[in-house]
Short mmCIF file of C-alpha atoms (C1' of nucleotides) in Angstrom, two decimals:
data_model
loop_
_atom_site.label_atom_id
_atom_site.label_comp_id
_atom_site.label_asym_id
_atom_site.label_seq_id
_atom_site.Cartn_x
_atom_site.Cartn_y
_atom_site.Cartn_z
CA UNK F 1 15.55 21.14 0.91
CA UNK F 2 12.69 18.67 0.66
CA UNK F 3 8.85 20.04 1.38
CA UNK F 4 6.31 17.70 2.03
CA UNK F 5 2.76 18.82 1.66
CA UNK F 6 0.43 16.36 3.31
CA UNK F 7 -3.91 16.63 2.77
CA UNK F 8 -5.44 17.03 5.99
CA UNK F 9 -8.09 14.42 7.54
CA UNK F 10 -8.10 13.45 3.22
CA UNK F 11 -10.97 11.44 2.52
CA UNK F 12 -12.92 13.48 5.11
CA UNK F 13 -11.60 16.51 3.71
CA UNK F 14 -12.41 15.00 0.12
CA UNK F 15 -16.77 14.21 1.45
CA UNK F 16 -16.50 17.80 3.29
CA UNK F 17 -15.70 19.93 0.14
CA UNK F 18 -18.88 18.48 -1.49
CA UNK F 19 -21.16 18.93 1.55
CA UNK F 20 -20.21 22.69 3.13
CA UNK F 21 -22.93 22.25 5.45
CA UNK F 22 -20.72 19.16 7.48
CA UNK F 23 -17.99 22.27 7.51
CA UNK F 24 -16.75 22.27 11.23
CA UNK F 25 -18.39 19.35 11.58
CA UNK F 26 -17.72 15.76 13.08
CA UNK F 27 -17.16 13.26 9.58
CA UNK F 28 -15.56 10.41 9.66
CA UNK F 29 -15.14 7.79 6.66
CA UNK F 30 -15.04 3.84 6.89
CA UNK F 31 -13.05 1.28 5.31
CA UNK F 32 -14.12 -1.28 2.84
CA UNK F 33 -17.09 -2.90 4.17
CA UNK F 34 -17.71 -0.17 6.11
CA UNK F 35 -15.63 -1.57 8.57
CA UNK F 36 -13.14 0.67 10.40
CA UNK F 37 -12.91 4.22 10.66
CA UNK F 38 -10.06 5.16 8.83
CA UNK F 39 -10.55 9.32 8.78
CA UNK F 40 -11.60 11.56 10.78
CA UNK F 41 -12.47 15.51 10.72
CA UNK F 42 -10.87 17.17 13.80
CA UNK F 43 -13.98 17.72 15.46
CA UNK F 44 -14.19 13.76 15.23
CA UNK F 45 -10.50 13.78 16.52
CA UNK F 46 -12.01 15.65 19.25
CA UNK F 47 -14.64 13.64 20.33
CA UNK F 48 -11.94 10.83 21.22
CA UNK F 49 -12.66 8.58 17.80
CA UNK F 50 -9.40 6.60 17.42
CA UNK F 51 -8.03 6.03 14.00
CA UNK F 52 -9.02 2.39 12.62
CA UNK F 53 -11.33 1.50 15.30
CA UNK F 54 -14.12 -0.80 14.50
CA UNK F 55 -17.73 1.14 13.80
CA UNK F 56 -19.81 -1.38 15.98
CA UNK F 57 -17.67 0.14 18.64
CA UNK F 58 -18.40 3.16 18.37
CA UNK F 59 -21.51 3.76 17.05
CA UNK F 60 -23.02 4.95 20.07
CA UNK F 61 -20.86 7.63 20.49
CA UNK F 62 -20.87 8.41 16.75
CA UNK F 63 -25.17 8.49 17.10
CA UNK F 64 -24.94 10.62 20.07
CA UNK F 65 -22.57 13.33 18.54
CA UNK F 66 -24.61 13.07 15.15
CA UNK F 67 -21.30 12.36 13.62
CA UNK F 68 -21.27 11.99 9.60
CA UNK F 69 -20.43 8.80 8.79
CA UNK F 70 -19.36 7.80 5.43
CA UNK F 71 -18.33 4.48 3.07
CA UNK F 72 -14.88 4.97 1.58
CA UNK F 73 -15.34 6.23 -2.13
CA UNK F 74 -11.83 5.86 -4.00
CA UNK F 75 -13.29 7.21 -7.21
CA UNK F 76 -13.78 10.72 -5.18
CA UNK F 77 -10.59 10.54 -3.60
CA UNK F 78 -8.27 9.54 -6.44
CA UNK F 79 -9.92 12.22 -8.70
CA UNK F 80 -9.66 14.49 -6.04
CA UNK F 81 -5.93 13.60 -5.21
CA UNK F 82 -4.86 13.99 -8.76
CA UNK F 83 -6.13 17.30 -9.01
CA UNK F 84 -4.43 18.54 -5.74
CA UNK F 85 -0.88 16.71 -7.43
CA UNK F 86 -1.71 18.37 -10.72
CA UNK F 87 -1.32 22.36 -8.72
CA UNK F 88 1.48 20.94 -6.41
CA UNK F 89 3.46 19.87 -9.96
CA UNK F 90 3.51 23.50 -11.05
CA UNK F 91 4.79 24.72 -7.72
CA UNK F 92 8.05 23.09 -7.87
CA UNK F 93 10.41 21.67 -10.41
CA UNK F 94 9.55 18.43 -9.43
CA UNK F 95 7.61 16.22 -7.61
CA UNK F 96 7.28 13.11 -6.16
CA UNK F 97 3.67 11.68 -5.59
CA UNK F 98 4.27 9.64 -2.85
CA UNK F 99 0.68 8.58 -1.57
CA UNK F 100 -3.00 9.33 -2.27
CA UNK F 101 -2.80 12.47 -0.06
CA UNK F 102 1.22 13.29 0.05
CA UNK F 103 3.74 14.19 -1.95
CA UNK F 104 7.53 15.54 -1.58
CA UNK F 105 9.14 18.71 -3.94
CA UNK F 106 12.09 19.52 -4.23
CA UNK F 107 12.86 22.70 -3.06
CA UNK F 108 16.77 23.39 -3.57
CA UNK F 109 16.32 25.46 -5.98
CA UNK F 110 14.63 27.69 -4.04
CA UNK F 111 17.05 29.38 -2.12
CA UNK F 112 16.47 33.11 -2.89
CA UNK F 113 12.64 32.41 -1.20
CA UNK F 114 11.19 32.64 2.25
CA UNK F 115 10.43 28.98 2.45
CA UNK F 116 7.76 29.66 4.82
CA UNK F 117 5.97 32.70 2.58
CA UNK F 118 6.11 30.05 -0.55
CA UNK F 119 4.82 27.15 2.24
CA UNK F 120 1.83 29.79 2.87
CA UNK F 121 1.14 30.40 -1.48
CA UNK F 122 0.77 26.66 -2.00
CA UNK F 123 -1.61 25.73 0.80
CA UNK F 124 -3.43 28.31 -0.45
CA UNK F 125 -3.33 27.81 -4.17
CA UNK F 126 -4.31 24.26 -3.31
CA UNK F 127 -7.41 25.15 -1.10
CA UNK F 128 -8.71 28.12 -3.45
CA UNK F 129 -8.57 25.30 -6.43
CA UNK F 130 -9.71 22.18 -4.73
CA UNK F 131 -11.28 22.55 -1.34
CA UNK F 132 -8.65 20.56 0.32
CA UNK F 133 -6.72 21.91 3.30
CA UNK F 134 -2.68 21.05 3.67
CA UNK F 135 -0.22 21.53 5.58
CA UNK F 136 3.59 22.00 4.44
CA UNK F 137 6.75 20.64 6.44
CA UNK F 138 9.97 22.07 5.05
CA UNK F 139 13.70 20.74 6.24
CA UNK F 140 16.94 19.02 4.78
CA UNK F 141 15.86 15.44 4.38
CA UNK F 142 12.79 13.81 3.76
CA UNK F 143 12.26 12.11 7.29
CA UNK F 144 12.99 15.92 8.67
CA UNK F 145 10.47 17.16 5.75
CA UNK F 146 8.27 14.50 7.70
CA UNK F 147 8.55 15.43 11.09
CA UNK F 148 7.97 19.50 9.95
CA UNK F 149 4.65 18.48 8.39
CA UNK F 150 3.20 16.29 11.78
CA UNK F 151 4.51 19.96 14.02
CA UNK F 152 3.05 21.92 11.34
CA UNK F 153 -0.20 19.62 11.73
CA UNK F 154 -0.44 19.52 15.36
CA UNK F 155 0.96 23.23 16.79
CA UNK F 156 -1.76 26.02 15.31
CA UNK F 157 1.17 28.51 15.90
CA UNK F 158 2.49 27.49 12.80
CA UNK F 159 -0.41 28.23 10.49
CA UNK F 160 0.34 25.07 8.35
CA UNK F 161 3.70 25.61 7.52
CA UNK F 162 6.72 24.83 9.18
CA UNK F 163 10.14 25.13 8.00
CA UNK F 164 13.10 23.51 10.04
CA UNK F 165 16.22 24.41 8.77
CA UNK F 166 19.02 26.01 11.20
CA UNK F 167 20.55 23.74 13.81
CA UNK F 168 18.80 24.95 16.75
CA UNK F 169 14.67 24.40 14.73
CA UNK F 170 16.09 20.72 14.08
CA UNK F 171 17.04 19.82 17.57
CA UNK F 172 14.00 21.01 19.09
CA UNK F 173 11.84 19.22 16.77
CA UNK F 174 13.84 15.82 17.24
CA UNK F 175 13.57 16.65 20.99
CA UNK F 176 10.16 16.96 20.95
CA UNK F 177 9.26 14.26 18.38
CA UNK F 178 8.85 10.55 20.07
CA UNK F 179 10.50 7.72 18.27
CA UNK F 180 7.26 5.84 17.34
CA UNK F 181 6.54 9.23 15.81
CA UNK F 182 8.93 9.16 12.98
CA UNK F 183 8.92 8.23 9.99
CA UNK F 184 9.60 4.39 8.91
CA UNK F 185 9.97 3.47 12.90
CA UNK F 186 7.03 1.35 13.73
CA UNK F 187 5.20 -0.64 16.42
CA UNK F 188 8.23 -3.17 16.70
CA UNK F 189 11.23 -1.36 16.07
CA UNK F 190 9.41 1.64 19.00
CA UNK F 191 8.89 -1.08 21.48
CA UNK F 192 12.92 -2.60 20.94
CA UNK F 193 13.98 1.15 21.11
CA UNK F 194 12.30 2.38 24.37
CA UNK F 195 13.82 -1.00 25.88
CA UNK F 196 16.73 0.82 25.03
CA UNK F 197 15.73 4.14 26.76
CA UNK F 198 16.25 5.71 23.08
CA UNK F 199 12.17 7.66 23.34
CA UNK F 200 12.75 11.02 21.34
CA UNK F 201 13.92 11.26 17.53
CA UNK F 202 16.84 13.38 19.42
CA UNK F 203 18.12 9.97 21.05
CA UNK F 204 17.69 8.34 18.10
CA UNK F 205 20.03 10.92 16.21
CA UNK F 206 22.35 10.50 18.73
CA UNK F 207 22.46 6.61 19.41
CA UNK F 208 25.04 4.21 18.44
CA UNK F 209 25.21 3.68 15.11
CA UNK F 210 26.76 0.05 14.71
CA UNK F 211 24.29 -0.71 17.39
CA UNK F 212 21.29 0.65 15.25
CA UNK F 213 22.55 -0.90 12.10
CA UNK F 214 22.94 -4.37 13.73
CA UNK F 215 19.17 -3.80 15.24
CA UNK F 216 17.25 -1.82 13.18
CA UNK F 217 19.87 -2.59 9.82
CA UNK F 218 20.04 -0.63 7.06
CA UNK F 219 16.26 1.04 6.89
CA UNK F 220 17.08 2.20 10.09
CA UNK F 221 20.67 2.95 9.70
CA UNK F 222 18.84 5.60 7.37
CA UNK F 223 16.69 6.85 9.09
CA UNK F 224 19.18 7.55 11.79
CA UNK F 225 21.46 9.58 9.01
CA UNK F 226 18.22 11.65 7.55
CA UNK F 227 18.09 12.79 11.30
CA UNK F 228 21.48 13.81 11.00
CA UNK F 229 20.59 15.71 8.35
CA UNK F 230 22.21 13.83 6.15
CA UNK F 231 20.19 12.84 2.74
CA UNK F 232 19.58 9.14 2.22
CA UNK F 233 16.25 9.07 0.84
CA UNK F 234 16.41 10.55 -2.77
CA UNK F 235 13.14 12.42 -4.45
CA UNK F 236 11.46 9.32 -6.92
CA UNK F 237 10.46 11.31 -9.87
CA UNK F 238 8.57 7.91 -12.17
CA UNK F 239 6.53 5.61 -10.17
CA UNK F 240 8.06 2.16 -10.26
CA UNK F 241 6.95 -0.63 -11.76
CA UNK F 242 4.53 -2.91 -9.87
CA UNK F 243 6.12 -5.69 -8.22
CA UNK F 244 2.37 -7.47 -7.34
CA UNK F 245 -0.95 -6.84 -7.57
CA UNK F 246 -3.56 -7.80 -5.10
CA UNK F 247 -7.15 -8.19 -4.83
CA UNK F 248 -8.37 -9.02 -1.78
CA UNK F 249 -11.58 -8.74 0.41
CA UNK F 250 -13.22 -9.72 3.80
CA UNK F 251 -16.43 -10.64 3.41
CA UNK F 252 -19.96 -9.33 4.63
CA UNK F 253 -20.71 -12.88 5.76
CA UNK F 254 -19.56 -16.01 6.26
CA UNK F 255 -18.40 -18.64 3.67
CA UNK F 256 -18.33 -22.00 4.02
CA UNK F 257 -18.35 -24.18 0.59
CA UNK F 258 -16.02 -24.72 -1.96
CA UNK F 259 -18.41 -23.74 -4.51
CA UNK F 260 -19.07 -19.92 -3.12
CA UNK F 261 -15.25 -19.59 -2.62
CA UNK F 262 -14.67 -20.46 -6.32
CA UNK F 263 -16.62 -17.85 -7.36
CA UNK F 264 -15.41 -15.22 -5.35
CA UNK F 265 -11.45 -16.43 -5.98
CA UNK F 266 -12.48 -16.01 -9.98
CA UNK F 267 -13.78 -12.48 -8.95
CA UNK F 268 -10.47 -11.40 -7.26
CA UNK F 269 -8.73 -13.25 -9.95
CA UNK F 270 -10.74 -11.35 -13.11
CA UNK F 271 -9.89 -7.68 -11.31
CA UNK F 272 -6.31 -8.61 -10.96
CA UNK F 273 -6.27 -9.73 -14.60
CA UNK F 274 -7.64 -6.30 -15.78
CA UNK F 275 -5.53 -4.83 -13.07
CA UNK F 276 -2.78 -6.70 -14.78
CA UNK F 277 -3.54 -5.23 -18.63
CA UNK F 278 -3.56 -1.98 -17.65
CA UNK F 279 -0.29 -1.80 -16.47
CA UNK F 280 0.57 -4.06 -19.57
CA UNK F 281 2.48 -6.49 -18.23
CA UNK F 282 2.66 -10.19 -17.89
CA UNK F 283 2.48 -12.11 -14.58
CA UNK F 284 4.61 -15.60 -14.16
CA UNK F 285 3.35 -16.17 -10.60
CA UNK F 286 0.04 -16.46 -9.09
CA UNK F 287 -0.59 -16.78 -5.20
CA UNK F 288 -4.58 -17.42 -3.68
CA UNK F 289 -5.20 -17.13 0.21
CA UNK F 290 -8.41 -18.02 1.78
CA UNK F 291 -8.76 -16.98 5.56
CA UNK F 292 -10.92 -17.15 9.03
CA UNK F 293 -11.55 -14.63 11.15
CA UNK F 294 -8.49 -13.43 13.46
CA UNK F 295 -11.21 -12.20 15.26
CA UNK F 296 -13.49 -15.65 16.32
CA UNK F 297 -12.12 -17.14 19.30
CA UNK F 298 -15.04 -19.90 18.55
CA UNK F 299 -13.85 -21.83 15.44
CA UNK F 300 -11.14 -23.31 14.28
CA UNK F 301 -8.50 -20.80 12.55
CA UNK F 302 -7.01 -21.19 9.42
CA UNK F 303 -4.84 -19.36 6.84
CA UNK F 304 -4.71 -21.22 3.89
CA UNK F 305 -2.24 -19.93 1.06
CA UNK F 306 -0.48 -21.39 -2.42
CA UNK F 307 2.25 -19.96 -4.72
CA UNK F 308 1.94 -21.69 -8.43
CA UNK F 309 3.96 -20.63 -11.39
CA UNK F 310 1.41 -20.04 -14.26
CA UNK F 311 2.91 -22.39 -17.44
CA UNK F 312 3.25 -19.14 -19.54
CA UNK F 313 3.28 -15.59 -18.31
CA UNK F 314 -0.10 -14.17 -18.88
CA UNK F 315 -2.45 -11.16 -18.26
CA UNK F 316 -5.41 -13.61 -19.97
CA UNK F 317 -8.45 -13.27 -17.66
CA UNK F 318 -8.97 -17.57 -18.71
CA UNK F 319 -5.64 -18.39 -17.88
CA UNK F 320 -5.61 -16.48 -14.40
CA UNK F 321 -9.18 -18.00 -13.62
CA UNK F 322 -8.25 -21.10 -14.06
CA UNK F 323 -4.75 -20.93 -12.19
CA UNK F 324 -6.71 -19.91 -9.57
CA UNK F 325 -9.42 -22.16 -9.13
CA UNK F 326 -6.49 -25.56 -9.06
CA UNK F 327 -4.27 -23.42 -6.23
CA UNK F 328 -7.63 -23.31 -4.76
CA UNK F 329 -9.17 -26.62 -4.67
CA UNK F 330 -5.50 -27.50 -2.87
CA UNK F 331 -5.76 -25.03 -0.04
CA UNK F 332 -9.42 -25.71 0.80
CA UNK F 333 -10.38 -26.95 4.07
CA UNK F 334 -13.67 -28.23 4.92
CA UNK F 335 -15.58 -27.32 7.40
CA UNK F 336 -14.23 -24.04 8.17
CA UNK F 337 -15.79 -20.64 8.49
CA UNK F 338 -14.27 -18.31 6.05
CA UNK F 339 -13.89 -14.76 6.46
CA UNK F 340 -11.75 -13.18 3.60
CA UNK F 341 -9.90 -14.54 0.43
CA UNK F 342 -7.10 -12.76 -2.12
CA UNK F 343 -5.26 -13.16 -5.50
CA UNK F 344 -2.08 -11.83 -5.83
CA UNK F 345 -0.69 -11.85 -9.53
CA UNK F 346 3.43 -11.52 -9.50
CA UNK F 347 6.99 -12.39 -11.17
CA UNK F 348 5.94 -9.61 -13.60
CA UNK F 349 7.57 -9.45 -17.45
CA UNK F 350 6.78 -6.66 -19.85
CA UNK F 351 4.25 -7.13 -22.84
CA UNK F 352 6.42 -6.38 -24.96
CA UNK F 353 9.54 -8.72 -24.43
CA UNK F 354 6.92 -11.35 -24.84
CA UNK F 355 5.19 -10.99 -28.00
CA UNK F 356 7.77 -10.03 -30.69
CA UNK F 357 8.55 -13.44 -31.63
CA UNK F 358 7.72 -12.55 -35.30
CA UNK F 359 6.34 -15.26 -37.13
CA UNK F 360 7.92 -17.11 -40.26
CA UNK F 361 4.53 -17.35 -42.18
CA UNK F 362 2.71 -13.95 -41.00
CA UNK F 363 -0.04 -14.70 -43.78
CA UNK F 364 -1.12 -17.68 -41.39
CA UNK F 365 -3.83 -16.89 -39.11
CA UNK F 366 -2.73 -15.12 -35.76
CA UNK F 367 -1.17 -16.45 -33.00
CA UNK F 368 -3.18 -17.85 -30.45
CA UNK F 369 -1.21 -15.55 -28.51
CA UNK F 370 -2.43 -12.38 -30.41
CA UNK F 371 -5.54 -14.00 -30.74
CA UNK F 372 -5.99 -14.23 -27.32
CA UNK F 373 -4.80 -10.28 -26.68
CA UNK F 374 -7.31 -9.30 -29.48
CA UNK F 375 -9.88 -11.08 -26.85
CA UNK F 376 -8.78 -9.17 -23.87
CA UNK F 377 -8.57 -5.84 -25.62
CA UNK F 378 -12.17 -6.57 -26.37
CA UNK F 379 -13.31 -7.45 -23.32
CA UNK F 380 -11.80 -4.33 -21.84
CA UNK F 381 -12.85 -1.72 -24.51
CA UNK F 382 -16.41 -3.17 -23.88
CA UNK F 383 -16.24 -2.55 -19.79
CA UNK F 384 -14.52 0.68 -20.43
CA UNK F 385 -17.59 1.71 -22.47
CA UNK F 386 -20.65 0.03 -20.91
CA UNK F 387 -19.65 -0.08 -17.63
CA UNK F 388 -17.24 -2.47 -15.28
CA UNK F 389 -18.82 -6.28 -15.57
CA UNK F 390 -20.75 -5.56 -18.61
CA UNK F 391 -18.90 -8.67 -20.31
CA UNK F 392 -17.46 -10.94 -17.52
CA UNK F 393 -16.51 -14.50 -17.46
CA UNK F 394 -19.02 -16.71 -16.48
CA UNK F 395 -17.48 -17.77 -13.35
CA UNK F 396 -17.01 -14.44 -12.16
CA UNK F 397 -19.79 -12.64 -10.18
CA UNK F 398 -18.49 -9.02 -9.04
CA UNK F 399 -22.19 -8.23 -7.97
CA UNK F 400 -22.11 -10.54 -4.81
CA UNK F 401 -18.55 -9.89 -3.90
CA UNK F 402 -18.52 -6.57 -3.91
CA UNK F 403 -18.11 -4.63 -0.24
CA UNK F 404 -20.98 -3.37 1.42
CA UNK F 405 -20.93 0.44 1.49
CA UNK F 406 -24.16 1.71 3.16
CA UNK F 407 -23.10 5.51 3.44
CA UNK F 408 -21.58 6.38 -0.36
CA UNK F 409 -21.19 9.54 -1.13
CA UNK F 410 -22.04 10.24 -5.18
CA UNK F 411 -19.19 10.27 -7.40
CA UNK F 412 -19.20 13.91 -7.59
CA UNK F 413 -16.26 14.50 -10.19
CA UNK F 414 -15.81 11.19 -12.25
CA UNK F 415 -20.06 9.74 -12.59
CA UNK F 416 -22.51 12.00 -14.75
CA UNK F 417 -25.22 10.10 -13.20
CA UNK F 418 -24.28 10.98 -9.64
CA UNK F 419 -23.81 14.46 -11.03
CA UNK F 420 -27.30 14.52 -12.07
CA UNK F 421 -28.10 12.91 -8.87
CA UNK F 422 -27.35 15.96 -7.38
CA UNK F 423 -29.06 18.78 -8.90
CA UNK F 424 -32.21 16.07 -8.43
"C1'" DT Q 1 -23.93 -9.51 14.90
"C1'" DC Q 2 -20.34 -6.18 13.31
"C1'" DT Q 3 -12.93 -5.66 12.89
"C1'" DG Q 4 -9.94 -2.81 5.37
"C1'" DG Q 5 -7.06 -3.14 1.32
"C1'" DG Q 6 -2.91 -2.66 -1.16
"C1'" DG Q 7 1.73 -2.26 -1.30
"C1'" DT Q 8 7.37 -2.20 -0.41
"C1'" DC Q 9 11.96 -3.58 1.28
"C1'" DC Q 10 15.30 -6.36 3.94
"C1'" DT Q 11 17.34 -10.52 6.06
"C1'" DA Q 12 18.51 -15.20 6.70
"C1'" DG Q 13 19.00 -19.61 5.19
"C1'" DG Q 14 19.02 -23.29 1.83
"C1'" DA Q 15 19.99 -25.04 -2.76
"C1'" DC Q 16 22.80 -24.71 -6.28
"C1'" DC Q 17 26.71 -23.08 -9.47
"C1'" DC Q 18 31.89 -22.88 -10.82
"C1'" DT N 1 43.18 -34.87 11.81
"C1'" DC N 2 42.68 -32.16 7.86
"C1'" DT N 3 37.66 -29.95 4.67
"C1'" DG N 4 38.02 -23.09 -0.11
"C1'" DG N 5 36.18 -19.10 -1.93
"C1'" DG N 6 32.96 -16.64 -4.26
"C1'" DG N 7 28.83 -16.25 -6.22
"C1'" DT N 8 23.31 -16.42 -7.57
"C1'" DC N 9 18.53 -17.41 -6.95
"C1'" DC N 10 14.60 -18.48 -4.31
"C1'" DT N 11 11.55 -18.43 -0.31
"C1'" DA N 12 9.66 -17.40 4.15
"C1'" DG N 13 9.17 -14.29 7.51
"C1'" DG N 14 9.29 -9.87 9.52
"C1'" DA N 15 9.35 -5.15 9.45
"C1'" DC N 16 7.44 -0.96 7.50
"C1'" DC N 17 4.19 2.50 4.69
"C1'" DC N 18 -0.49 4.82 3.32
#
DNA sequence: TCTGGGGTCCTAGGACCC
DNA sequence: TCTGGGGTCCTAGGACCC
């Protein structure tokens, strides 16, 4: 048995536990740039606020229900996450942090339990310790573990648990789960399957099986079998490896010259290089996009965007920089309004398979390879100590390409200053 | 006026190898 | 007219997740 205990409403959950006063309360939080709405308390559920909607559109209705709004603030909610995974570790032999606000235990060892009573101690031991409200879904596979959590979520009845587990509790969840519903089936693979007349999870359990592995392949082939009951998707105890790291960002405003775009590409480019070093590895491949609005129906679109090898693989913020800026003097257009731009850093090797070449003559000064680490290491002790940006490359300029975010919330658990902020 | 950011996996097809 | 069999690697594109 797989449980999957899922935050509720988590980054408005995360503001909430800091503010008691917006308790039963409509909060909702934005994304970068203060955006979209991307959470949203259930009183803001109530008031009809869609999830991801743009603010301009709804800032009427978000004045006229004095809704709270607030800027996304990731330092909250990853210190706040790790501190909900920290209790959920000790509740089961392991665990399986599968995103900011979810996570999957294992739970076959508990057989000599009343799965729901044990569903009940941990959304309480997480609440009484953090603030944040969960809800538990309980069931064979994880997809089923999914579907438990979104009935515990949505029927009160269940009191935030809900364990499926004989036949019977299965088959009325997949009958009254819709396909678009479950887990891994999205907007495409919905639309091909209601073509199909296949519109509960129970249809897609029962379906044809060759003809859902030639359509929906092997992911959904999956799928299909976890609804079964049948175990596909094993628990992930270590998180894997990065594949790619990306830093992206729309911007407040528009950009039109090479010159602005250069800075903000050696921005993005320095944050995936520290990215990069803390996850001590080596990129071989570097990508740059630069973008206009999907939005303007005015100007000309364009989506502009270069894959280069880099001659050695690197985590040197120099080397990246100036990758960067080359792929980006070839994708630039003139004359065009641009809205966002990224840096993706990939083709990843390990530090260490890198720099054991020992030398013959270790008297001699250091490599220019170590050399260059030493620099880095530097660099990075500094920031950690002083502050993010407090040495920086001279192209770089985080200042004026960082998001707006009108409506932050202090860092409550990870900033003395905001701490002291507070009690001011 | 104003629309997020960061990831993964799979498939198909082409180039190339012996 | 007849034209093998079995691979790998890379890339682009499409789907999905939170």
């Amino acid at each position: 048995m797989f449980a999957l205990v899922d935050c509720n409403n988590f980054y408005a959950s995360c503001e909430r536990t800091f503010r008691p006063e917006l308790r039963l309360r409509p909060v909702v939080v934005l994304s970068n740039n203060d955006g979209c709405i991307i959470a949203r308390s259930e009183e803001a559920k109530a008031l009809g606020i869609q999830m991801g909607t743009p603010e301009f559109k709804c800032r009427e209705l978000l004045k006229k229900h004095n809704v709270s709004v607030f800027s996304s603030n990731y330092a909250l909610y990853g210190d706040m996450s790790s501190r909900v995974m920290r209790l959920l570790g000790k509740l089961a032999p392991e665990i399986e942090v599968y995103s900011i606000d979810e996570a999957f235990l294992d739970m076959s060892s508990f057989t000599r339990f009343d799965l729901a009573d044990y569903g009940q101690h941990m959304r309480k031991t997480v609440r009484l310790h953090t603030g944040i409200p969960v809800c538990v879904g309980i069931a064979p596979t994880k997809t089923l573990a999914k579907i438990a959590n979104r009935l515990a979520k949505k029927n009160p009845h269940y009191q935030g648990v809900c364990v499926l587990k004989s036949h019977a509790e299965i088959h009325d969840a997949l009958e009254c789960t819709k396909v678009e519903d479950i887990w891994g089936i999205g907007r495409q693979w919905s639309k091909l399957l209601q073509a199909k007349r296949i519109e509960s999870a129970a249809d897609l359990a029962a379906a044809s099986a060759a003809w859902v592995r030639k359509h929906l392949h092997i992911v959904g082939a999956r799928i299909q079998a976890e609804l079964q009951g049948t175990s596909c998707l094993p628990m992930e105890l270590v998180r894997p490896a990065k594949q790619s790291i990306c830093t992206s960002r729309s911007f407040g405003r528009s950009v039109s010259t090479l010159a602005e775009l250069q800075q903000a590409v050696a921005t993005f480019a320095g944050k995936c290089a520290v990215k990069l070093r803390k996850e001590d590895s080596l990129a071989s491949m570097l990508t740059v996009f630069i973008a206009t609005s999907p939005f303007d129906e005015s100007g000309a679109r364009y989506w502009g965007t270069r894959t280069a090898a880099l001659k050695h693989p690197t985590n040197d913020s120099r080397a990246i920089l100036n990758a960067a800026d080359k792929i980006l003097e070839g994708i630039f257009r003139d004359g065009m309004v641009y809205k966002k731009a990224g840096v993706i850093v990939s083709g990843f090797v390990p530090r260490k398979s890198c720099s054991t070449t020992l030398s013959l003559f270790p008297e001699e000064e250091p490599s220019a390879y170590e050399r260059d680490a030493r620099l880095m290491l530097v660099m990075d002790s500094i920031n950690q100590r002083y502050g993010s940006g407090a040495v920086h490359l001279a192209s770089e300029n985080s200042e004026a390409w960082k998001p707006n975010q009108e409506r932050l919330s202090p860092s409550y658990t990870t900033r003395w200053d905001d701490i002291i902020e507070v009690k001011g």
